[in-house]
Each structure stands twice: as C-alpha cells, then as structure tokens.
C-alpha cells in the first residue's frame, strides 16, 4: 500500500535554529498538508498545498513557517527560527479530494 | 464558536463487546466526516469517511453513522479485540474549506482480554 514518508523521525534543535522537515507524499495525490500535534493535545492543521501553492494556512503558520515542493516529489516544511513552543510531532499528509488522507509517521521535533 | 467534542477521553470495554464512540460538533457545516485511528507516537490512520448526504457506512467490523440534524457521528467497533486499543479521532471537512481536516481531541479505547 502506498505510504507517505517523513524524514527525519526525530530532530533535536537549538532555539533560534532553522529546521527543515521532509516528506514524500503519495505520487498521484494532488493535495498536501502539514499538521502538528503537541504532546497530549489534538492534531492541528498548519497548511494545505495544491497546484504548487498554499491553498490555506492556519494562524499557527506564521512568517516563521514556509513550505516548498522543490522537485515534484518532496514536500518540505521549514521553520526559520525555532521556538520552544514549536516542539511537537509534525505530520505530513496527502489526499485526493473527497477521500481519506494518508498521514506519514511524523517527525518528532524537540527544541531545546 | 466552532467545537468538535468526543464524549469522553477514555473508554474501557471487554473483548467481544461493541465499542461506541461519539463525535458531536457545533457551528460547523461539514461536507463530510472522517474517523481515524492513532497509535502512540504514530500518525493518524484513515478508517472511514461518510458524506453529509449519507446516514451510515460500514467496513468489516466498523460502522459509522452521521446525523446532520443532531450534529453527531457515532463510530462502532463490533466484536472488539485487544488489538483495537488505540485513540480514535473524529475529523470534519467543511465545504469550501479547501479540504483541510479539523480534528477532535480523540477518545482512547482500551479493550480488555
């Protein structure tokens, strides 16, 4: 069964550093997303991406965040200057509209 | 304000019984509703999707109902097994919202052998 692949599985970074989280969505899906889940809390929407541009973003997705699909297969989330409160599991997902989403296993980001 | 509520944080049942999980929502007009399973430290796994014009969907031991008048979905697992122990998440997709999912907090199901 097709999978969404995320790397790295764990990332520890110092506050103020930039991080890039990487994802390979399912190849024939058209919609791509990033979600995050702070420990013990619900899964929260960050951003959706369609047709090579952001289609929607949440209040969490401020100027410190950016997304790219640099080569037609990878989908990246960049956090420019990490804060302690960015520590969370970050999930990439892809879908065809009207169907269930396929999530990756996540990247656990720890900001120290 | 908009809310998605899942009726309790935890549900404990005996193996073989039917688990029923509830998802209520307010101030949403969902185009469809989805249920996911999440295991600790893992991403959500899609289980079932039901559209606003559908009343019921089934998949093997799983059944979901959707009542847009009550603004409620029920998720049933029949003949439950210890392997069904996980957190179950309800998620809404609203029409015109570019298909983003809005999740409830989830209910943790424990099935005792």
PDB file of C-alpha atoms in Angstrom:
ATOM      1  CA  UNK A   1       0.000   0.000   0.000  1.00  0.00           C
ATOM      2  CA  UNK A   2       1.342   3.485  -0.844  1.00  0.00           C
ATOM      3  CA  UNK A   3       2.868   5.401   2.052  1.00  0.00           C
ATOM      4  CA  UNK A   4       3.749   8.937   2.975  1.00  0.00           C
ATOM      5  CA  UNK A   5       7.382   9.001   4.088  1.00  0.00           C
ATOM      6  CA  UNK A   6       8.754  11.557   6.526  1.00  0.00           C
ATOM      7  CA  UNK A   7      12.346  12.268   7.498  1.00  0.00           C
ATOM      8  CA  UNK A   8      13.886  12.573   9.960  1.00  0.00           C
ATOM      9  CA  UNK A   9      11.850  10.656  12.514  1.00  0.00           C
ATOM     10  CA  UNK A  10      13.411  12.709  15.318  1.00  0.00           C
ATOM     11  CA  UNK A  11      15.048  16.111  15.257  1.00  0.00           C
ATOM     12  CA  UNK A  12      16.568  17.972  18.165  1.00  0.00           C
ATOM     13  CA  UNK A  13      17.475  21.584  17.537  1.00  0.00           C
ATOM     14  CA  UNK A  14      18.574  24.617  19.495  1.00  0.00           C
ATOM     15  CA  UNK A  15      16.174  27.512  19.905  1.00  0.00           C
ATOM     16  CA  UNK A  16      16.631  30.025  17.095  1.00  0.00           C
ATOM     17  CA  UNK A  17      17.941  27.466  14.610  1.00  0.00           C
ATOM     18  CA  UNK A  18      16.300  26.645  11.307  1.00  0.00           C
ATOM     19  CA  UNK A  19      14.873  23.190  10.672  1.00  0.00           C
ATOM     20  CA  UNK A  20      13.578  21.539   7.527  1.00  0.00           C
ATOM     21  CA  UNK A  21      11.189  18.634   7.798  1.00  0.00           C
ATOM     22  CA  UNK A  22      10.880  16.478   4.720  1.00  0.00           C
ATOM     23  CA  UNK A  23       8.036  14.458   3.267  1.00  0.00           C
ATOM     24  CA  UNK A  24       7.457  12.321   0.203  1.00  0.00           C
ATOM     25  CA  UNK A  25       3.681  12.259  -0.420  1.00  0.00           C
ATOM     26  CA  UNK A  26       1.870   9.602  -2.409  1.00  0.00           C
ATOM     27  CA  UNK A  27       2.755  10.213  -6.024  1.00  0.00           C
ATOM     28  CA  UNK A  28      -0.695  10.537  -7.594  1.00  0.00           C
ATOM     29  CA  UNK A  29      -2.207  12.638  -4.814  1.00  0.00           C
ATOM     30  CA  UNK A  30      -2.948  16.273  -5.533  1.00  0.00           C
ATOM     31  CA  UNK A  31      -3.312  17.792  -2.055  1.00  0.00           C
ATOM     32  CA  UNK A  32      -0.609  18.046   0.551  1.00  0.00           C
ATOM     33  CA  UNK A  33      -0.743  19.116   4.151  1.00  0.00           C
ATOM     34  CA  UNK A  34       1.251  19.684   7.285  1.00  0.00           C
ATOM     35  CA  UNK A  35      -0.286  19.128  10.695  1.00  0.00           C
ATOM     36  CA  UNK A  36       1.252  19.192  14.136  1.00  0.00           C
ATOM     37  CA  UNK A  37       0.413  17.595  17.462  1.00  0.00           C
ATOM     38  CA  UNK A  38       1.773  18.919  20.713  1.00  0.00           C
ATOM     39  CA  UNK A  39       2.114  16.141  23.291  1.00  0.00           C
ATOM     40  CA  UNK A  40      -1.275  15.285  24.771  1.00  0.00           C
ATOM     41  CA  UNK A  41      -3.169  17.656  22.513  1.00  0.00           C
ATOM     42  CA  UNK A  42      -5.176  17.322  19.338  1.00  0.00           C
ATOM     43  CA  UNK A  43      -3.867  17.200  15.792  1.00  0.00           C
ATOM     44  CA  UNK A  44      -3.829  20.769  14.422  1.00  0.00           C
ATOM     45  CA  UNK A  45      -3.869  21.947  10.840  1.00  0.00           C
ATOM     46  CA  UNK A  46      -0.944  24.078   9.704  1.00  0.00           C
ATOM     47  CA  UNK A  47      -1.108  24.426   5.923  1.00  0.00           C
ATOM     48  CA  UNK A  48      -2.525  22.909   2.762  1.00  0.00           C
ATOM     49  CA  UNK A  49      -0.826  22.960  -0.637  1.00  0.00           C
ATOM     50  CA  UNK A  50      -2.348  22.396  -4.060  1.00  0.00           C
ATOM     51  CA  UNK A  51      -1.191  23.126  -7.569  1.00  0.00           C
ATOM     52  CA  UNK A  52       2.188  24.328  -6.317  1.00  0.00           C
ATOM     53  CA  UNK A  53       0.846  26.952  -3.984  1.00  0.00           C
ATOM     54  CA  UNK A  54      -0.546  27.322  -0.480  1.00  0.00           C
ATOM     55  CA  UNK A  55      -4.325  26.953  -0.564  1.00  0.00           C
ATOM     56  CA  UNK A  56      -4.965  27.594   3.121  1.00  0.00           C
ATOM     57  CA  UNK A  57      -2.978  28.182   6.281  1.00  0.00           C
ATOM     58  CA  UNK A  58      -3.839  28.405   9.955  1.00  0.00           C
ATOM     59  CA  UNK A  59      -2.990  31.096  12.466  1.00  0.00           C
ATOM     60  CA  UNK A  60      -0.138  28.895  13.679  1.00  0.00           C
ATOM     61  CA  UNK A  61       1.518  29.093  10.247  1.00  0.00           C
ATOM     62  CA  UNK A  62       3.125  32.490  10.671  1.00  0.00           C
ATOM     63  CA  UNK A  63       6.068  34.084   8.884  1.00  0.00           C
ATOM     64  CA  UNK A  64       8.474  31.657  10.559  1.00  0.00           C
ATOM     65  CA  UNK A  65       6.995  28.779   8.569  1.00  0.00           C
ATOM     66  CA  UNK A  66       7.257  28.041   4.868  1.00  0.00           C
ATOM     67  CA  UNK A  67       6.524  25.102   2.599  1.00  0.00           C
ATOM     68  CA  UNK A  68       8.007  24.016  -0.703  1.00  0.00           C
ATOM     69  CA  UNK A  69       7.618  21.299  -3.248  1.00  0.00           C
ATOM     70  CA  UNK A  70      11.046  21.708  -4.791  1.00  0.00           C
ATOM     71  CA  UNK A  71      11.218  18.823  -7.221  1.00  0.00           C
ATOM     72  CA  UNK A  72       7.730  17.456  -7.816  1.00  0.00           C
ATOM     73  CA  UNK A  73       8.077  14.663  -5.272  1.00  0.00           C
ATOM     74  CA  UNK A  74       9.366  16.087  -1.997  1.00  0.00           C
ATOM     75  CA  UNK A  75       7.303  18.404   0.176  1.00  0.00           C
ATOM     76  CA  UNK A  76       9.135  20.323   2.893  1.00  0.00           C
ATOM     77  CA  UNK A  77       8.230  22.376   5.934  1.00  0.00           C
ATOM     78  CA  UNK A  78      10.779  24.916   7.081  1.00  0.00           C
ATOM     79  CA  UNK A  79      10.777  26.655  10.430  1.00  0.00           C
ATOM     80  CA  UNK A  80      13.187  29.575  10.216  1.00  0.00           C
ATOM     81  CA  UNK A  81      13.881  30.372  13.849  1.00  0.00           C
ATOM     82  CA  UNK A  82      12.574  27.676  16.152  1.00  0.00           C
ATOM     83  CA  UNK A  83      10.989  28.436  19.496  1.00  0.00           C
ATOM     84  CA  UNK A  84      10.494  26.145  22.474  1.00  0.00           C
ATOM     85  CA  UNK A  85       6.771  26.034  21.737  1.00  0.00           C
ATOM     86  CA  UNK A  86       7.444  24.581  18.280  1.00  0.00           C
ATOM     87  CA  UNK A  87       8.277  21.269  19.976  1.00  0.00           C
ATOM     88  CA  UNK A  88       5.698  18.800  18.657  1.00  0.00           C
ATOM     89  CA  UNK A  89       5.078  15.905  16.296  1.00  0.00           C
ATOM     90  CA  UNK A  90       4.782  17.187  12.747  1.00  0.00           C
ATOM     91  CA  UNK A  91       2.758  15.109  10.325  1.00  0.00           C
ATOM     92  CA  UNK A  92       2.705  15.361   6.579  1.00  0.00           C
ATOM     93  CA  UNK A  93      -0.372  14.089   4.748  1.00  0.00           C
ATOM     94  CA  UNK A  94      -1.608  13.781   1.191  1.00  0.00           C
ATOM     95  CA  UNK A  95      -5.005  13.106  -0.350  1.00  0.00           C
ATOM     96  CA  UNK A  96      -7.263  13.123  -3.323  1.00  0.00           C
ATOM     97  CA  UNK A  97     -10.212  15.426  -2.656  1.00  0.00           C
ATOM     98  CA  UNK A  98     -13.149  13.549  -1.231  1.00  0.00           C
ATOM     99  CA  UNK A  99     -11.128  10.641   0.087  1.00  0.00           C
ATOM    100  CA  UNK A 100      -9.352   9.817   3.298  1.00  0.00           C
ATOM    101  CA  UNK A 101      -5.985  11.305   3.975  1.00  0.00           C
ATOM    102  CA  UNK A 102      -2.771   9.326   4.241  1.00  0.00           C
ATOM    103  CA  UNK A 103      -0.519  10.539   7.026  1.00  0.00           C
ATOM    104  CA  UNK A 104       3.164   9.904   7.495  1.00  0.00           C
ATOM    105  CA  UNK A 105       4.605   8.575  10.738  1.00  0.00           C
ATOM    106  CA  UNK A 106       5.700  12.040  11.747  1.00  0.00           C
ATOM    107  CA  UNK A 107       8.821  13.905  12.779  1.00  0.00           C
ATOM    108  CA  UNK A 108       9.237  14.493  16.480  1.00  0.00           C
ATOM    109  CA  UNK A 109      10.778  17.954  16.812  1.00  0.00           C
ATOM    110  CA  UNK A 110      12.357  18.903  20.123  1.00  0.00           C
ATOM    111  CA  UNK A 111      13.554  22.482  20.554  1.00  0.00           C
ATOM    112  CA  UNK A 112      15.985  22.960  23.431  1.00  0.00           C
TER     113      UNK A 112
ATOM    114  CA  UNK B   1     -17.514  29.239  18.422  1.00  0.00           C
ATOM    115  CA  UNK B   2     -16.804  26.052  16.499  1.00  0.00           C
ATOM    116  CA  UNK B   3     -16.282  22.873  18.501  1.00  0.00           C
ATOM    117  CA  UNK B   4     -15.742  19.188  17.878  1.00  0.00           C
ATOM    118  CA  UNK B   5     -16.365  17.140  21.016  1.00  0.00           C
ATOM    119  CA  UNK B   6     -15.664  13.493  21.564  1.00  0.00           C
ATOM    120  CA  UNK B   7     -17.699  12.401  24.522  1.00  0.00           C
ATOM    121  CA  UNK B   8     -15.031  11.132  26.828  1.00  0.00           C
ATOM    122  CA  UNK B   9     -11.288  10.874  26.948  1.00  0.00           C
ATOM    123  CA  UNK B  10     -11.271   7.125  27.606  1.00  0.00           C
ATOM    124  CA  UNK B  11     -13.469   4.085  27.057  1.00  0.00           C
ATOM    125  CA  UNK B  12     -12.759   0.660  28.562  1.00  0.00           C
ATOM    126  CA  UNK B  13     -14.626  -2.402  27.333  1.00  0.00           C
ATOM    127  CA  UNK B  14     -14.409  -6.178  27.437  1.00  0.00           C
ATOM    128  CA  UNK B  15     -13.177  -8.093  24.419  1.00  0.00           C
ATOM    129  CA  UNK B  16     -16.041  -9.189  22.189  1.00  0.00           C
ATOM    130  CA  UNK B  17     -18.300  -6.263  23.095  1.00  0.00           C
ATOM    131  CA  UNK B  18     -19.239  -3.405  20.799  1.00  0.00           C
ATOM    132  CA  UNK B  19     -17.446  -0.116  21.339  1.00  0.00           C
ATOM    133  CA  UNK B  20     -19.431   3.020  20.521  1.00  0.00           C
ATOM    134  CA  UNK B  21     -17.613   6.325  20.233  1.00  0.00           C
ATOM    135  CA  UNK B  22     -19.405   9.643  19.852  1.00  0.00           C
ATOM    136  CA  UNK B  23     -18.427  12.791  17.994  1.00  0.00           C
ATOM    137  CA  UNK B  24     -20.516  15.945  18.361  1.00  0.00           C
ATOM    138  CA  UNK B  25     -19.914  19.209  16.598  1.00  0.00           C
ATOM    139  CA  UNK B  26     -21.263  22.745  16.803  1.00  0.00           C
ATOM    140  CA  UNK B  27     -21.191  25.647  14.370  1.00  0.00           C
ATOM    141  CA  UNK B  28     -19.895  23.544  11.502  1.00  0.00           C
ATOM    142  CA  UNK B  29     -21.496  22.508   8.232  1.00  0.00           C
ATOM    143  CA  UNK B  30     -19.325  19.552   7.317  1.00  0.00           C
ATOM    144  CA  UNK B  31     -19.266  18.248   3.776  1.00  0.00           C
ATOM    145  CA  UNK B  32     -18.038  15.018   5.239  1.00  0.00           C
ATOM    146  CA  UNK B  33     -16.734  13.454   8.390  1.00  0.00           C
ATOM    147  CA  UNK B  34     -13.858  11.045   8.794  1.00  0.00           C
ATOM    148  CA  UNK B  35     -12.660   8.689  11.515  1.00  0.00           C
ATOM    149  CA  UNK B  36      -9.015   7.919  12.130  1.00  0.00           C
ATOM    150  CA  UNK B  37      -7.101   5.614  14.428  1.00  0.00           C
ATOM    151  CA  UNK B  38      -3.941   6.854  16.113  1.00  0.00           C
ATOM    152  CA  UNK B  39      -1.478   4.690  17.984  1.00  0.00           C
ATOM    153  CA  UNK B  40       1.034   6.270  20.404  1.00  0.00           C
ATOM    154  CA  UNK B  41       3.820   8.112  18.572  1.00  0.00           C
ATOM    155  CA  UNK B  42       2.304   7.385  15.161  1.00  0.00           C
ATOM    156  CA  UNK B  43       0.361   9.333  12.565  1.00  0.00           C
ATOM    157  CA  UNK B  44      -3.418   9.038  12.194  1.00  0.00           C
ATOM    158  CA  UNK B  45      -4.614   6.162  10.006  1.00  0.00           C
ATOM    159  CA  UNK B  46      -7.756   6.673   7.926  1.00  0.00           C
ATOM    160  CA  UNK B  47     -10.623   4.311   8.723  1.00  0.00           C
ATOM    161  CA  UNK B  48     -13.906   5.562   7.274  1.00  0.00           C
ATOM    162  CA  UNK B  49     -15.398   8.583   5.539  1.00  0.00           C
ATOM    163  CA  UNK B  50     -19.076   9.497   5.460  1.00  0.00           C
ATOM    164  CA  UNK B  51     -20.620  12.274   3.394  1.00  0.00           C
ATOM    165  CA  UNK B  52     -23.270  14.718   4.564  1.00  0.00           C
ATOM    166  CA  UNK B  53     -25.960  13.022   2.476  1.00  0.00           C
ATOM    167  CA  UNK B  54     -25.143   9.558   3.845  1.00  0.00           C
ATOM    168  CA  UNK B  55     -26.597   8.055   7.019  1.00  0.00           C
ATOM    169  CA  UNK B  56     -24.388   5.033   7.550  1.00  0.00           C
ATOM    170  CA  UNK B  57     -21.196   3.414   6.264  1.00  0.00           C
ATOM    171  CA  UNK B  58     -19.716   0.032   7.083  1.00  0.00           C
ATOM    172  CA  UNK B  59     -16.323  -1.564   6.648  1.00  0.00           C
ATOM    173  CA  UNK B  60     -15.751  -5.017   8.101  1.00  0.00           C
ATOM    174  CA  UNK B  61     -16.291  -4.657  11.907  1.00  0.00           C
ATOM    175  CA  UNK B  62     -16.577  -0.868  11.697  1.00  0.00           C
ATOM    176  CA  UNK B  63     -19.738   1.184  11.286  1.00  0.00           C
ATOM    177  CA  UNK B  64     -20.166   4.934  11.273  1.00  0.00           C
ATOM    178  CA  UNK B  65     -23.390   6.934  11.324  1.00  0.00           C
ATOM    179  CA  UNK B  66     -23.854  10.617  10.570  1.00  0.00           C
ATOM    180  CA  UNK B  67     -26.815  12.689  11.740  1.00  0.00           C
ATOM    181  CA  UNK B  68     -26.551  16.255  10.479  1.00  0.00           C
ATOM    182  CA  UNK B  69     -29.695  17.233  12.402  1.00  0.00           C
ATOM    183  CA  UNK B  70     -28.222  16.129  15.730  1.00  0.00           C
ATOM    184  CA  UNK B  71     -24.765  17.216  14.543  1.00  0.00           C
ATOM    185  CA  UNK B  72     -23.388  13.894  15.651  1.00  0.00           C
ATOM    186  CA  UNK B  73     -21.491  10.889  14.361  1.00  0.00           C
ATOM    187  CA  UNK B  74     -21.302   7.509  16.071  1.00  0.00           C
ATOM    188  CA  UNK B  75     -18.447   5.092  15.425  1.00  0.00           C
ATOM    189  CA  UNK B  76     -18.963   1.438  16.291  1.00  0.00           C
ATOM    190  CA  UNK B  77     -16.458  -1.386  16.520  1.00  0.00           C
ATOM    191  CA  UNK B  78     -18.210  -4.742  16.804  1.00  0.00           C
ATOM    192  CA  UNK B  79     -16.624  -7.877  18.285  1.00  0.00           C
ATOM    193  CA  UNK B  80     -13.853  -5.720  19.723  1.00  0.00           C
ATOM    194  CA  UNK B  81     -10.361  -7.136  20.169  1.00  0.00           C
ATOM    195  CA  UNK B  82      -7.399  -6.021  22.302  1.00  0.00           C
ATOM    196  CA  UNK B  83      -5.702  -5.002  19.022  1.00  0.00           C
ATOM    197  CA  UNK B  84      -8.419  -2.357  18.605  1.00  0.00           C
ATOM    198  CA  UNK B  85      -6.990  -0.495  21.593  1.00  0.00           C
ATOM    199  CA  UNK B  86      -5.935   2.946  20.306  1.00  0.00           C
ATOM    200  CA  UNK B  87      -7.077   6.554  20.166  1.00  0.00           C
ATOM    201  CA  UNK B  88      -9.877   7.227  17.694  1.00  0.00           C
ATOM    202  CA  UNK B  89     -10.150  10.669  16.142  1.00  0.00           C
ATOM    203  CA  UNK B  90     -13.140  12.297  14.529  1.00  0.00           C
ATOM    204  CA  UNK B  91     -12.358  14.880  11.830  1.00  0.00           C
ATOM    205  CA  UNK B  92     -14.537  17.223   9.802  1.00  0.00           C
ATOM    206  CA  UNK B  93     -14.103  18.628   6.333  1.00  0.00           C
ATOM    207  CA  UNK B  94     -16.228  21.677   5.630  1.00  0.00           C
ATOM    208  CA  UNK B  95     -17.369  22.557   2.151  1.00  0.00           C
ATOM    209  CA  UNK B  96     -15.253  25.316   0.668  1.00  0.00           C
ATOM    210  CA  UNK B  97     -12.510  24.884   3.236  1.00  0.00           C
ATOM    211  CA  UNK B  98     -10.021  23.561   0.683  1.00  0.00           C
ATOM    212  CA  UNK B  99     -10.370  20.149   2.219  1.00  0.00           C
ATOM    213  CA  UNK B 100      -8.470  20.739   5.461  1.00  0.00           C
ATOM    214  CA  UNK B 101      -9.303  18.361   8.289  1.00  0.00           C
ATOM    215  CA  UNK B 102     -10.319  19.700  11.680  1.00  0.00           C
ATOM    216  CA  UNK B 103      -9.796  17.072  14.362  1.00  0.00           C
ATOM    217  CA  UNK B 104     -11.430  16.384  17.665  1.00  0.00           C
ATOM    218  CA  UNK B 105      -9.212  15.524  20.588  1.00  0.00           C
ATOM    219  CA  UNK B 106      -9.916  11.810  20.298  1.00  0.00           C
ATOM    220  CA  UNK B 107     -11.138   9.013  22.543  1.00  0.00           C
ATOM    221  CA  UNK B 108      -8.742   6.381  23.859  1.00  0.00           C
ATOM    222  CA  UNK B 109     -10.252   2.912  23.654  1.00  0.00           C
ATOM    223  CA  UNK B 110      -8.911   0.057  25.773  1.00  0.00           C
ATOM    224  CA  UNK B 111     -10.188  -3.453  25.085  1.00  0.00           C
ATOM    225  CA  UNK B 112      -9.588  -5.910  27.940  1.00  0.00           C
ATOM    226  CA  UNK B 113      -8.911  -9.561  27.065  1.00  0.00           C
TER     227      UNK B 113
END
